[in-house]
N, CA, C and O atoms as a DFTB+ gen file, in Angstrom:
544 C
 N C O
     1  1     115.241     132.851      98.249
     2  2     114.157     132.256      97.488
     3  2     114.753     131.256      96.499
     4  3     115.704     131.554      95.776
     5  1     114.170     130.074      96.492
     6  2     114.626     129.040      95.575
     7  2     114.086     129.317      94.177
     8  3     113.056     129.973      94.022
     9  1     114.768     128.826      93.184
    10  2     114.406     129.062      91.795
    11  2     113.011     128.558      91.454
    12  3     112.300     129.200      90.681
    13  1     112.605     127.426      92.012
    14  2     111.317     126.831      91.664
    15  2     110.136     127.461      92.403
    16  3     108.993     127.264      91.993
    17  1     110.379     128.220      93.488
    18  2     109.282     128.752      94.294
    19  2     108.323     129.654      93.524
    20  3     107.112     129.500      93.683
    21  1     108.800     130.590      92.694
    22  2     107.835     131.416      91.948
    23  2     106.975     130.591      90.990
    24  3     105.792     130.880      90.809
    25  1     107.565     129.574      90.383
    26  2     106.809     128.730      89.460
    27  2     105.773     127.920      90.226
    28  3     104.620     127.820      89.805
    29  1     106.182     127.345      91.349
    30  2     105.259     126.569      92.164
    31  2     104.133     127.449      92.686
    32  3     102.972     127.040      92.659
    33  1     104.447     128.634      93.154
    34  2     103.414     129.555      93.640
    35  2     102.453     129.948      92.530
    36  3     101.250     130.066      92.765
    37  1     102.965     130.149      91.339
    38  2     102.111     130.484      90.206
    39  2     101.157     129.336      89.891
    40  3      99.971     129.561      89.650
    41  1     101.665     128.120      89.893
    42  2     100.821     126.953      89.611
    43  2      99.770     126.739      90.693
    44  3      98.604     126.482      90.396
    45  1     100.189     126.845      91.938
    46  2      99.267     126.592      93.054
    47  2      98.213     127.679      93.162
    48  3      97.057     127.384      93.467
    49  1      98.579     128.914      92.922
    50  2      97.665     130.027      93.128
    51  2      96.984     130.529      91.868
    52  3      96.240     131.509      91.922
    53  1      97.221     129.880      90.730
    54  2      96.603     130.350      89.499
    55  2      95.105     130.088      89.525
    56  3      94.660     129.070      90.057
    57  1      94.320     131.005      88.953
    58  2      92.878     130.803      88.944
    59  2      92.487     129.697      87.958
    60  3      93.238     129.365      87.041
    61  1      91.330     129.154      88.166
    62  2      90.825     128.160      87.232
    63  2      91.312     126.767      87.522
    64  3      91.774     126.465      88.622
    65  1      91.204     125.925      86.525
    66  2      91.486     124.504      86.667
    67  2      92.938     124.222      87.018
    68  3      93.207     123.296      87.784
    69  1      93.880     124.984      86.486
    70  2      95.300     124.720      86.713
    71  2      95.678     124.699      88.174
    72  3      96.324     123.756      88.632
    73  1      95.284     125.734      88.925
    74  2      95.622     125.812      90.336
    75  2      94.967     124.712      91.147
    76  3      95.605     124.095      92.000
    77  1      93.696     124.468      90.882
    78  2      92.996     123.401      91.604
    79  2      93.598     122.044      91.308
    80  3      93.711     121.208      92.204
    81  1      93.981     121.816      90.079
    82  2      94.551     120.520      89.712
    83  2      95.862     120.284      90.436
    84  3      96.086     119.200      90.975
    85  1      96.727     121.280      90.457
    86  2      98.012     121.143      91.144
    87  2      97.790     120.942      92.636
    88  3      98.429     120.085      93.247
    89  1      96.889     121.724      93.230
    90  2      96.601     121.570      94.658
    91  2      95.994     120.201      94.950
    92  3      96.300     119.592      95.975
    93  1      95.135     119.718      94.054
    94  2      94.533     118.395      94.217
    95  2      95.607     117.306      94.191
    96  3      95.570     116.377      94.998
    97  1      96.547     117.416      93.279
    98  2      97.639     116.447      93.185
    99  2      98.512     116.491      94.441
   100  3      98.892     115.449      94.974
   101  1      98.825     117.688      94.906
   102  2      99.652     117.847      96.108
   103  2      98.961     117.221      97.312
   104  3      99.593     116.490      98.075
   105  1      97.683     117.494      97.493
   106  2      96.974     116.938      98.645
   107  2      96.785     115.428      98.510
   108  3      96.820     114.708      99.507
   109  1      96.588     114.954      97.302
   110  2      96.481     113.511      97.087
   111  2      97.761     112.785      97.446
   112  3      97.732     111.734      98.087
   113  1      98.875     113.345      97.034
   114  2     100.175     112.741      97.359
   115  2     100.419     112.803      98.865
   116  3     100.865     111.823      99.463
   117  1     100.129     113.945      99.476
   118  2     100.329     114.080     100.931
   119  2      99.464     113.092     101.696
   120  3      99.919     112.482     102.664
   121  1      98.237     112.936     101.270
   122  2      97.329     111.996     101.929
   123  2      97.805     110.554     101.761
   124  3      97.814     109.785     102.722
   125  1      98.197     110.191     100.548
   126  2      98.649     108.819     100.268
   127  2      99.935     108.491     101.023
   128  3     100.065     107.410     101.598
   129  1     100.877     109.420     101.020
   130  2     102.145     109.189     101.730
   131  2     101.892     109.058     103.229
   132  3     102.463     108.185     103.884
   133  1     101.040     109.921     103.771
   134  2     100.718     109.854     105.200
   135  2     100.048     108.540     105.553
   136  3     100.378     107.920     106.564
   137  1      99.105     108.112     104.721
   138  2      98.413     106.850     104.969
   139  2      99.370     105.667     104.911
   140  3      99.340     104.797     105.781
   141  1     100.214     105.633     103.891
   142  2     101.150     104.521     103.754
   143  2     102.169     104.520     104.891
   144  3     102.456     103.469     105.464
   145  1     102.713     105.679     105.218
   146  2     103.704     105.770     106.284
   147  2     103.092     105.344     107.619
   148  3     103.734     104.635     108.395
   149  1     101.870     105.766     107.889
   150  2     101.186     105.371     109.125
   151  2     101.021     103.854     109.169
   152  3     101.235     103.240     110.214
   153  1     100.643     103.249     108.049
   154  2     100.480     101.800     107.977
   155  2     101.790     101.091     108.298
   156  3     101.827     100.180     109.124
   157  1     102.865     101.517     107.636
   158  2     104.172     100.889     107.850
   159  2     104.638     101.109     109.282
   160  3     105.163     100.192     109.914
   161  1     104.452     102.310     109.792
   162  2     104.865     102.624     111.161
   163  2     104.122     101.753     112.172
   164  3     104.737     101.189     113.077
   165  1     102.820     101.643     112.020
   166  2     102.042     100.799     112.934
   167  2     102.453      99.333     112.818
   168  3     102.579      98.630     113.821
   169  1     102.658      98.890     111.600
   170  2     102.940      97.481     111.357
   171  2     104.340      97.071     111.783
   172  3     104.540      95.962     112.279
   173  1     105.299      97.946     111.594
   174  2     106.680      97.548     111.883
   175  2     107.206      98.131     113.187
   176  3     107.691      97.388     114.040
   177  1     107.123      99.408     113.352
   178  2     107.709     100.055     114.519
   179  2     106.951      99.729     115.798
   180  3     107.558      99.385     116.812
   181  1     105.639      99.835     115.754
   182  2     104.836      99.581     116.944
   183  2     104.358      98.138     117.014
   184  3     103.657      97.755     117.951
   185  1     104.732      97.352     116.036
   186  2     104.457      95.920     116.009
   187  2     102.968      95.592     116.151
   188  3     102.590      94.649     116.846
   189  1     102.144      96.382     115.485
   190  2     100.724      96.046     115.413
   191  2     100.615      94.988     114.326
   192  3     100.774      95.285     113.142
   193  1     100.347      93.765     114.727
   194  2     100.408      92.652     113.779
   195  2      99.151      92.511     112.936
   196  3      99.211      91.898     111.869
   197  1      98.042      93.036     113.354
   198  2      96.814      92.920     112.592
   199  2      96.812      93.929     111.448
   200  3      96.777      95.139     111.674
   201  1      96.850      93.421     110.224
   202  2      96.818      94.332     109.077
   203  2      95.471      95.034     108.981
   204  3      95.383      96.121     108.410
   205  1      94.429      94.436     109.526
   206  2      93.111      95.071     109.517
   207  2      93.131      96.330     110.386
   208  3      92.579      97.358     109.993
   209  1      93.755      96.259     111.552
   210  2      93.871      97.439     112.416
   211  2      94.759      98.486     111.758
   212  3      94.415      99.668     111.740
   213  1      95.896      98.066     111.218
   214  2      96.806      99.003     110.539
   215  2      96.107      99.679     109.366
   216  3      96.234     100.888     109.174
   217  1      95.369      98.895     108.583
   218  2      94.635      99.436     107.429
   219  2      93.584     100.439     107.890
   220  3      93.449     101.509     107.297
   221  1      92.853     100.111     108.922
   222  2      91.769     100.975     109.397
   223  2      92.302     102.298     109.944
   224  3      91.796     103.366     109.598
   225  1      93.325     102.224     110.798
   226  2      93.875     103.443     111.397
   227  2      94.542     104.318     110.337
   228  3      94.342     105.532     110.319
   229  1      95.327     103.711     109.461
   230  2      96.019     104.501     108.434
   231  2      95.020     105.103     107.452
   232  3      95.205     106.232     106.998
   233  1      93.963     104.362     107.119
   234  2      92.940     104.885     106.220
   235  2      92.236     106.082     106.848
   236  3      91.959     107.072     106.170
   237  1      91.946     105.990     108.147
   238  2      91.303     107.099     108.843
   239  2      92.174     108.357     108.790
   240  3      91.668     109.454     108.551
   241  1      93.464     108.200     109.011
   242  2      94.374     109.339     108.909
   243  2      94.348     109.920     107.494
   244  3      94.244     111.134     107.319
   245  1      94.444     109.053     106.492
   246  2      94.397     109.518     105.101
   247  2      93.094     110.227     104.783
   248  3      93.092     111.234     104.076
   249  1      91.981     109.708     105.301
   250  2      90.674     110.325     105.091
   251  2      90.631     111.739     105.675
   252  3      90.178     112.676     105.018
   253  1      91.101     111.880     106.906
   254  2      91.084     113.193     107.563
   255  2      91.925     114.198     106.781
   256  3      91.489     115.325     106.548
   257  1      93.118     113.797     106.379
   258  2      93.992     114.691     105.606
   259  2      93.358     115.030     104.271
   260  3      93.340     116.191     103.863
   261  1      92.845     114.029     103.596
   262  2      92.249     114.241     102.279
   263  2      91.022     115.150     102.356
   264  3      90.901     116.102     101.586
   265  1      90.128     114.856     103.274
   266  2      88.898     115.651     103.369
   267  2      89.190     117.108     103.700
   268  3      88.710     118.014     103.020
   269  1      89.979     117.329     104.746
   270  2      90.230     118.708     105.167
   271  2      91.046     119.488     104.126
   272  3      90.767     120.659     103.869
   273  1      92.038     118.847     103.537
   274  2      92.845     119.575     102.549
   275  2      92.052     119.843     101.271
   276  3      92.195     120.909     100.672
   277  1      91.223     118.896     100.848
   278  2      90.408     119.146      99.662
   279  2      89.356     120.214      99.927
   280  3      89.084     121.053      99.069
   281  1      88.776     120.180     101.096
   282  2      87.726     121.160     101.418
   283  2      88.278     122.579     101.526
   284  3      87.687     123.518     100.990
   285  1      89.396     122.738     102.208
   286  2      89.874     124.086     102.492
   287  2      91.002     124.564     101.588
   288  3      91.098     125.761     101.316
   289  1      91.859     123.664     101.116
   290  2      93.018     124.070     100.320
   291  2      92.744     123.974      98.822
   292  3      93.118     124.869      98.064
   293  1      92.098     122.903      98.395
   294  2      91.889     122.699      96.959
   295  2      90.670     123.467      96.471
   296  3      90.778     124.268      95.542
   297  1      89.527     123.238      97.075
   298  2      88.276     123.783      96.543
   299  2      87.738     124.966      97.321
   300  3      86.780     125.602      96.882
   301  1      88.331     125.279      98.473
   302  2      87.896     126.399      99.304
   303  2      86.372     126.378      99.458
   304  3      85.696     127.379      99.217
   305  1      85.855     125.231      99.858
   306  2      84.410     125.009      99.919
   307  2      83.765     125.823     101.027
   308  3      84.286     125.929     102.137
   309  1      82.638     126.382     100.697
   310  2      81.853     127.135     101.672
   311  2      80.478     126.504     101.853
   312  3      79.630     127.042     102.565
   313  1      80.262     125.375     101.213
   314  2      78.956     124.723     101.289
   315  2      78.783     124.006     102.616
   316  3      79.668     124.019     103.471
   317  1      77.647     123.393     102.766
   318  2      77.238     122.727     103.993
   319  2      78.241     121.646     104.403
   320  3      78.395     120.645     103.704
   321  1      78.918     121.847     105.527
   322  2      79.917     120.896     106.024
   323  2      79.276     119.552     106.343
   324  3      79.830     118.505     106.008
   325  1      78.123     119.576     106.983
   326  2      77.446     118.328     107.355
   327  2      77.136     117.479     106.123
   328  3      77.372     116.271     106.114
   329  1      76.612     118.117     105.098
   330  2      76.280     117.395     103.862
   331  2      77.539     116.813     103.216
   332  3      77.517     115.684     102.725
   333  1      78.622     117.567     103.215
   334  2      79.867     117.076     102.639
   335  2      80.440     115.916     103.438
   336  3      80.932     114.950     102.855
   337  1      80.383     115.997     104.765
   338  2      80.892     114.916     105.605
   339  2      80.078     113.643     105.365
   340  3      80.648     112.555     105.275
   341  1      78.772     113.766     105.263
   342  2      77.927     112.592     105.016
   343  2      78.243     111.983     103.655
   344  3      78.394     110.767     103.537
   345  1      78.341     112.809     102.646
   346  2      78.618     112.307     101.290
   347  2      80.016     111.696     101.197
   348  3      80.181     110.568     100.734
   349  1      80.999     112.440     101.634
   350  2      82.381     111.976     101.581
   351  2      82.592     110.804     102.539
   352  3      83.327     109.863     102.239
   353  1      81.933     110.879     103.694
   354  2      82.061     109.823     104.687
   355  2      81.463     108.507     104.233
   356  3      82.023     107.446     104.508
   357  1      80.329     108.557     103.539
   358  2      79.725     107.311     103.057
   359  2      80.621     106.642     102.028
   360  3      80.739     105.417     102.010
   361  1      81.242     107.422     101.184
   362  2      82.191     106.874     100.226
   363  2      83.429     106.334     100.946
   364  3      83.975     105.299     100.562
   365  1      83.863     107.034     101.979
   366  2      85.032     106.585     102.743
   367  2      84.750     105.268     103.466
   368  3      85.627     104.408     103.543
   369  1      83.548     105.104     103.992
   370  2      83.199     103.841     104.656
   371  2      83.243     102.690     103.656
   372  3      83.757     101.615     103.964
   373  1      82.704     102.916     102.463
   374  2      82.783     101.904     101.409
   375  2      84.241     101.580     101.090
   376  3      84.617     100.412     101.000
   377  1      85.060     102.621     100.920
   378  2      86.480     102.428     100.614
   379  2      87.205     101.692     101.741
   380  3      88.043     100.829     101.479
   381  1      86.890     102.027     102.981
   382  2      87.517     101.360     104.116
   383  2      87.167      99.868     104.134
   384  3      88.047      99.022     104.292
   385  1      85.893      99.557     103.972
   386  2      85.464      98.145     103.971
   387  2      86.119      97.380     102.825
   388  3      86.596      96.261     103.015
   389  1      86.142      97.972     101.654
   390  2      86.782      97.336     100.506
   391  2      88.276      97.137     100.773
   392  3      88.821      96.071     100.486
   393  1      88.934      98.156     101.319
   394  2      90.366      98.076     101.606
   395  2      90.693      97.026     102.646
   396  3      91.661      96.281     102.499
   397  1      89.890      96.962     103.699
   398  2      90.116      95.967     104.757
   399  2      89.942      94.563     104.192
   400  3      90.747      93.675     104.472
   401  1      88.900      94.362     103.403
   402  2      88.659      93.048     102.801
   403  2      89.815      92.647     101.886
   404  3      90.321      91.528     101.971
   405  1      90.225      93.560     101.017
   406  2      91.308      93.254     100.076
   407  2      92.636      92.991     100.775
   408  3      93.353      92.057     100.417
   409  1      92.968      93.811     101.772
   410  2      94.261      93.622     102.430
   411  2      94.267      92.317     103.222
   412  3      95.297      91.648     103.308
   413  1      93.136      91.957     103.794
   414  2      93.049      90.681     104.508
   415  2      93.234      89.515     103.538
   416  3      93.976      88.577     103.832
   417  1      92.578      89.568     102.408
   418  2      92.705      88.500     101.400
   419  2      94.143      88.399     100.903
   420  3      94.698      87.303     100.816
   421  1      94.742      89.538     100.579
   422  2      96.099      89.528     100.030
   423  2      97.133      89.026     101.038
   424  3      98.046      88.285     100.676
   425  1      96.991      89.424     102.287
   426  2      97.984      89.034     103.294
   427  2      97.708      87.630     103.838
   428  3      98.614      86.798     103.888
   429  1      96.472      87.364     104.243
   430  2      96.160      86.096     104.911
   431  2      96.024      84.925     103.943
   432  3      96.466      83.818     104.251
   433  1      95.430      85.147     102.798
   434  2      95.164      84.036     101.883
   435  2      96.202      83.898     100.780
   436  3      96.594      82.786     100.426
   437  1      96.646      85.032     100.236
   438  2      97.606      84.991      99.121
   439  2      99.041      84.960      99.625
   440  3      99.919      84.414      98.958
   441  1      99.287      85.539     100.796
   442  2     100.630      85.552     101.358
   443  2     101.480      86.733     100.903
   444  3     102.709      86.677     100.947
   445  1     100.823      87.789     100.472
   446  2     101.523      88.992     100.020
   447  2     102.119      89.722     101.223
   448  3     101.525      89.741     102.301
   449  1     103.277      90.311     101.037
   450  2     103.879      91.131     102.095
   451  2     102.935      92.286     102.436
   452  3     102.264      92.832     101.560
   453  1     102.893      92.644     103.706
   454  2     101.963      93.679     104.169
   455  2     102.073      94.973     103.381
   456  3     101.065      95.505     102.917
   457  1     103.282      95.480     103.225
   458  2     103.451      96.774     102.563
   459  2     103.129      96.688     101.072
   460  3     102.642      97.663     100.500
   461  1     103.386      95.558     100.434
   462  2     103.027      95.383      99.021
   463  2     101.503      95.350      98.884
   464  3     100.933      95.963      97.981
   465  1     100.860      94.623      99.795
   466  2      99.399      94.566      99.788
   467  2      98.807      95.962      99.994
   468  3      97.824      96.323      99.349
   469  1      99.407      96.741     100.893
   470  2      98.912      98.099     101.152
   471  2      99.002      98.965      99.907
   472  3      98.061      99.692      99.589
   473  1     100.111      98.897      99.207
   474  2     100.258      99.686      97.974
   475  2      99.213      99.265      96.955
   476  3      98.561     100.116      96.349
   477  1      99.047      97.964      96.759
   478  2      98.045      97.476      95.814
   479  2      96.645      97.954      96.201
   480  3      95.891      98.435      95.356
   481  1      96.306      97.817      97.479
   482  2      94.981      98.223      97.946
   483  2      94.767      99.721      97.743
   484  3      93.693     100.141      97.312
   485  1      95.776     100.524      98.049
   486  2      95.641     101.978      97.860
   487  2      95.413     102.321      96.390
   488  3      94.569     103.160      96.076
   489  1      96.152     101.686      95.492
   490  2      95.975     101.951      94.064
   491  2      94.602     101.489      93.578
   492  3      93.930     102.200      92.832
   493  1      94.193     100.298      94.004
   494  2      92.908      99.758      93.578
   495  2      91.745     100.602      94.101
   496  3      90.848     100.966      93.341
   497  1      91.764     100.908      95.390
   498  2      90.674     101.686      95.981
   499  2      90.635     103.097      95.388
   500  3      89.552     103.640      95.169
   501  1      91.785     103.690      95.128
   502  2      91.818     105.014      94.498
   503  2      91.193     104.980      93.108
   504  3      90.469     105.899      92.723
   505  1      91.474     103.929      92.366
   506  2      90.904     103.798      91.017
   507  2      89.391     103.648      91.079
   508  3      88.666     104.297      90.325
   509  1      88.917     102.795      91.976
   510  2      87.473     102.613      92.147
   511  2      86.843     103.925      92.610
   512  3      85.777     104.311      92.132
   513  1      87.500     104.597      93.530
   514  2      87.014     105.868      94.053
   515  2      86.875     106.909      92.955
   516  3      85.915     107.679      92.950
   517  1      87.815     106.941      92.035
   518  2      87.758     107.894      90.928
   519  2      86.479     107.695      90.119
   520  3      85.780     108.659      89.809
   521  1      86.179     106.458      89.783
   522  2      84.985     106.177      88.981
   523  2      83.710     106.422      89.765
   524  3      82.728     106.900      89.198
   525  1      83.698     106.113      91.035
   526  2      82.503     106.399      91.842
   527  2      82.285     107.899      91.933
   528  3      81.149     108.360      91.821
   529  1      83.346     108.672      92.133
   530  2      83.227     110.114      92.226
   531  2      82.709     110.755      90.938
   532  3      82.070     111.807      90.977
   533  1      82.980     110.132      89.823
   534  2      82.509     110.670      88.547
   535  2      80.994     110.613      88.426
   536  3      80.391     111.419      87.717
   537  1      80.375     109.650      89.126
   538  2      78.940     109.441      88.969
   539  2      78.132     109.665      90.247
   540  3      76.905     109.580      90.221
   541  1      78.802     109.947      91.359
   542  2      78.118     110.062      92.652
   543  2      77.942     111.497      93.049
   544  3      77.386     111.780      94.110
């Protein structure tokens, strides 16, 4: 057993806000890393030259990871799955459209490197998403 494992288990499994917050951060990081890695992999390794396709596919992967991990790992939701998919999905469609538009503008018009544009778009969309979630 590693020295940090009992502390990590305590944080992740603690009741109340502390455990949920740590789990939320872990799933957010996992989702973001997966989305970014998928984007870079599609764009460089598989030579998918369209940043719109790379953005769309990587965003979909991030959405799936984020939704399922938040539903089952962070909040242990037992509520109506259909209602949650519709609510979360409508926000995801907005985020996808915004992300595709921004990445296209940054890469095609501004001349930003693909991976730099992706990082900017992820940070911007996450910030907008935070504020929408507060009121939606």
